[in-house]
Tab-separated table of C-alpha atoms in Angstrom:
chain	number	residue	atom	x	y	z
A	1	MET	CA	-18.536	-94.704	43.171
A	2	THR	CA	-15.011	-95.820	42.299
A	3	ARG	CA	-12.267	-93.302	41.567
A	4	GLN	CA	-12.304	-94.177	37.846
A	5	LYS	CA	-16.082	-93.694	37.642
A	6	LYS	CA	-15.806	-90.350	39.462
A	7	GLU	CA	-13.083	-89.182	37.060
A	8	LYS	CA	-15.211	-90.207	34.068
A	9	ALA	CA	-18.277	-88.502	35.559
A	10	ALA	CA	-16.203	-85.349	35.991
A	11	GLN	CA	-15.648	-85.183	32.219
A	12	GLU	CA	-19.230	-85.780	31.090
A	13	PRO	CA	-21.324	-82.858	29.814
A	14	LEU	CA	-23.995	-81.604	32.210
A	15	ILE	CA	-27.239	-81.005	30.324
A	16	GLY	CA	-29.948	-78.547	31.375
A	17	LYS	CA	-33.055	-77.143	29.703
A	18	ARG	CA	-31.420	-74.081	28.115
A	19	VAL	CA	-27.708	-74.535	28.779
A	20	TYR	CA	-25.206	-77.313	28.981
A	21	LEU	CA	-21.775	-77.504	30.548
A	22	ARG	CA	-19.117	-79.292	28.553
A	23	PRO	CA	-15.470	-79.826	29.392
A	24	PHE	CA	-13.478	-76.668	28.747
A	25	GLY	CA	-11.287	-76.909	25.640
A	26	ARG	CA	-8.369	-74.993	24.164
A	27	ASP	CA	-10.726	-73.359	21.620
A	28	ASP	CA	-12.575	-71.762	24.556
A	29	LEU	CA	-9.523	-69.734	25.580
A	30	ARG	CA	-10.488	-66.885	23.245
A	31	TYR	CA	-13.627	-66.324	25.318
A	32	VAL	CA	-11.836	-66.335	28.657
A	33	GLN	CA	-9.190	-63.978	27.348
A	34	MET	CA	-11.870	-61.639	25.998
A	35	TRP	CA	-13.901	-61.693	29.226
A	36	TYR	CA	-10.876	-61.126	31.467
A	37	THR	CA	-9.820	-58.175	29.371
A	38	ASP	CA	-13.134	-56.428	30.122
A	39	PRO	CA	-12.622	-54.049	33.098
A	40	GLU	CA	-16.195	-54.520	34.380
A	41	ILE	CA	-15.898	-58.310	34.490
A	42	ARG	CA	-12.442	-58.145	36.056
A	43	MET	CA	-13.733	-55.813	38.773
A	44	MET	CA	-16.658	-58.107	39.601
A	45	THR	CA	-14.590	-61.291	39.627
A	46	GLY	CA	-11.499	-60.034	41.399
A	47	GLU	CA	-9.123	-60.378	38.454
A	48	ALA	CA	-6.354	-57.822	38.905
A	49	ALA	CA	-5.173	-57.409	35.308
A	50	PRO	CA	-6.213	-58.274	31.755
A	51	MET	CA	-5.290	-61.770	30.594
A	52	SER	CA	-2.896	-62.048	27.654
A	53	ARG	CA	-3.008	-64.971	25.210
A	54	ALA	CA	0.171	-66.380	26.791
A	55	GLU	CA	-1.375	-66.138	30.281
A	56	ALA	CA	-4.557	-67.802	29.006
A	57	GLU	CA	-2.503	-70.676	27.560
A	58	LYS	CA	-0.596	-71.050	30.832
A	59	TRP	CA	-3.882	-71.081	32.794
A	60	TYR	CA	-5.337	-73.699	30.442
A	61	ARG	CA	-2.304	-75.990	30.821
A	62	ARG	CA	-2.612	-75.750	34.631
A	63	VAL	CA	-6.342	-76.541	34.518
A	64	LYS	CA	-5.810	-79.574	32.287
A	65	VAL	CA	-3.203	-81.225	34.521
A	66	ASP	CA	-4.644	-80.210	37.909
A	67	LYS	CA	-6.551	-83.194	39.303
A	68	ASP	CA	-8.125	-80.880	41.879
A	69	ARG	CA	-10.067	-78.913	39.228
A	70	ILE	CA	-12.867	-79.561	36.775
A	71	TRP	CA	-13.599	-76.804	34.272
A	72	TYR	CA	-16.553	-76.351	31.932
A	73	ALA	CA	-17.694	-74.019	29.194
A	74	ILE	CA	-21.286	-72.849	29.691
A	75	VAL	CA	-23.036	-73.182	26.338
A	76	LEU	CA	-26.502	-72.108	25.227
A	77	LYS	CA	-28.369	-75.016	23.674
A	78	LYS	CA	-30.003	-72.665	21.208
A	79	GLY	CA	-27.252	-71.672	18.797
A	80	ASP	CA	-24.524	-73.662	20.602
A	81	ARG	CA	-22.972	-70.405	21.836
A	82	VAL	CA	-20.401	-70.240	24.659
A	83	ILE	CA	-21.541	-67.651	27.212
A	84	GLY	CA	-19.439	-68.442	30.274
A	85	GLU	CA	-17.280	-70.757	32.295
A	86	ALA	CA	-17.839	-72.767	35.449
A	87	GLY	CA	-15.742	-75.039	37.548
A	88	LEU	CA	-14.875	-76.809	40.728
A	89	LEU	CA	-11.439	-76.045	42.097
A	90	ARG	CA	-9.367	-76.811	45.162
A	91	MET	CA	-11.232	-80.120	45.364
A	92	PHE	CA	-10.106	-81.847	48.548
A	93	LYS	CA	-11.770	-85.232	48.434
A	94	PRO	CA	-10.579	-86.487	51.855
A	95	TRP	CA	-12.666	-83.715	53.437
A	96	ARG	CA	-15.348	-83.813	50.676
A	97	CYS	CA	-14.883	-80.049	50.113
A	98	THR	CA	-14.428	-77.941	46.998
A	99	ASP	CA	-14.700	-74.379	45.759
A	100	MET	CA	-16.943	-73.392	42.863
A	101	THR	CA	-16.949	-70.654	40.265
A	102	ILE	CA	-19.362	-69.452	37.598
A	103	ILE	CA	-18.759	-66.550	35.247
A	104	ILE	CA	-21.243	-65.479	32.602
A	105	GLY	CA	-18.881	-63.506	30.406
A	106	GLU	CA	-21.284	-62.584	27.617
A	107	LYS	CA	-23.071	-59.497	28.907
A	108	ASP	CA	-26.130	-60.009	26.701
A	109	ALA	CA	-26.655	-63.297	28.590
A	110	TRP	CA	-26.771	-61.582	32.018
A	111	GLY	CA	-30.016	-61.582	33.967
A	112	LYS	CA	-31.645	-64.385	31.967
A	113	GLY	CA	-31.228	-67.228	34.441
A	114	TYR	CA	-28.447	-69.013	32.549
A	115	GLY	CA	-26.024	-68.719	35.450
A	116	THR	CA	-28.633	-70.088	37.855
A	117	GLU	CA	-29.275	-73.076	35.592
A	118	ALA	CA	-25.538	-73.691	35.207
A	119	GLY	CA	-25.093	-73.376	38.979
A	120	ARG	CA	-27.810	-75.915	39.691
A	121	LEU	CA	-26.302	-78.357	37.176
A	122	LEU	CA	-22.873	-78.017	38.777
A	123	LEU	CA	-24.214	-78.291	42.333
A	124	GLU	CA	-26.167	-81.427	41.443
A	125	HIS	CA	-23.064	-82.915	39.864
A	126	ALA	CA	-20.811	-81.985	42.783
A	127	PHE	CA	-23.120	-83.282	45.499
A	128	LYS	CA	-24.751	-86.280	43.819
A	129	ARG	CA	-22.116	-87.590	41.406
A	130	LEU	CA	-18.829	-86.488	42.959
A	131	ASP	CA	-19.983	-86.894	46.583
A	132	PHE	CA	-18.871	-83.534	47.978
A	133	HIS	CA	-20.291	-82.377	51.298
A	134	ARG	CA	-19.335	-78.680	51.258
A	135	ILE	CA	-18.915	-76.187	48.407
A	136	SER	CA	-17.425	-72.728	48.971
A	137	ILE	CA	-17.179	-69.485	47.055
A	138	GLY	CA	-15.473	-66.168	47.693
A	139	VAL	CA	-17.321	-63.119	46.345
A	140	VAL	CA	-16.097	-59.552	45.911
A	141	GLY	CA	-18.267	-57.657	48.407
A	142	LEU	CA	-19.049	-54.750	46.115
A	143	ASN	CA	-20.605	-57.189	43.629
A	144	GLU	CA	-24.089	-57.181	45.145
A	145	ARG	CA	-25.519	-58.945	42.096
A	146	ALA	CA	-23.170	-61.889	42.608
A	147	LEU	CA	-23.987	-62.053	46.328
A	148	ARG	CA	-27.715	-62.279	45.491
A	149	PHE	CA	-26.971	-64.881	42.802
A	150	TRP	CA	-25.079	-67.196	45.166
A	151	GLU	CA	-27.674	-66.758	47.919
A	152	GLY	CA	-30.340	-67.664	45.352
A	153	LEU	CA	-28.514	-70.944	44.761
A	154	GLY	CA	-28.626	-71.652	48.510
A	155	PHE	CA	-25.185	-70.438	49.592
A	156	ARG	CA	-24.921	-68.764	52.996
A	157	ARG	CA	-22.578	-65.996	54.045
A	158	GLU	CA	-20.178	-67.315	56.607
A	159	GLY	CA	-17.398	-64.789	56.913
A	160	ILE	CA	-15.838	-61.580	55.717
A	161	GLN	CA	-12.260	-60.881	54.751
A	162	ARG	CA	-12.254	-57.192	55.556
A	163	ASP	CA	-10.723	-55.103	52.749
A	164	GLY	CA	-9.647	-58.369	51.120
A	165	TYR	CA	-9.947	-56.982	47.596
A	166	TYR	CA	-8.435	-53.885	46.007
A	167	CYS	CA	-9.439	-52.422	42.635
A	168	ASP	CA	-9.185	-48.968	41.089
A	169	GLY	CA	-7.885	-47.404	44.280
A	170	GLU	CA	-10.684	-48.813	46.425
A	171	PHE	CA	-10.828	-51.614	48.963
A	172	SER	CA	-13.777	-53.973	49.250
A	173	ASP	CA	-14.563	-56.839	51.555
A	174	PHE	CA	-14.336	-60.388	50.299
A	175	VAL	CA	-17.401	-62.398	51.327
A	176	MET	CA	-16.945	-66.096	52.038
A	177	MET	CA	-19.999	-68.257	51.339
A	178	SER	CA	-20.791	-71.971	51.341
A	179	ILE	CA	-23.500	-74.551	50.836
A	180	LEU	CA	-23.640	-77.985	52.457
A	181	GLU	CA	-25.170	-81.068	50.884
A	182	ASP	CA	-28.014	-80.967	53.456
A	183	ASP	CA	-28.742	-77.318	52.550
A	184	TYR	CA	-28.857	-78.311	48.901
A	185	GLY	CA	-31.093	-81.311	49.607
A	186	ASN	CA	-33.554	-79.088	51.466
A	187	LEU	CA	-33.763	-76.708	48.477
A	188	ARG	CA	-34.731	-79.402	45.994
């Protein structure tokens, strides 16, 4: 696939059965700001402080110009409601490696499989359309739910950053995980 085709593919919506991922827009900032103001979500995702509107705008400008990131809003098909965000970041195409993130920020959408569907859409896109070989994630060790989620998508634990995260006066390990294109192919 040529570079232009890959860039166009990166901007196309990813459509699933119950959710779709569409390019993240400025109107979506209100959700991110709301989610990253919630102490429970910040603790689980490793965000150190609430996000102000100015910080959200600054983050959005960085995302839009950074050619090493692709960011999506996760939207429920039923009701067209934004429930989360997902993205590929630190994309290093010469090595065919990237990092991945998924946050379901709407708590009433937790535990319903939306994150799993979004994850599968993004993995399929990253491996099959964008030709990545390796996708990584770092997970706050005390977030057992997230560890199970990523393992359910096929990610494997590969290392620990001991006491790599600090929140509310407590240290936690940071768990490094990855999935290779062969691992993903064997899951399908």
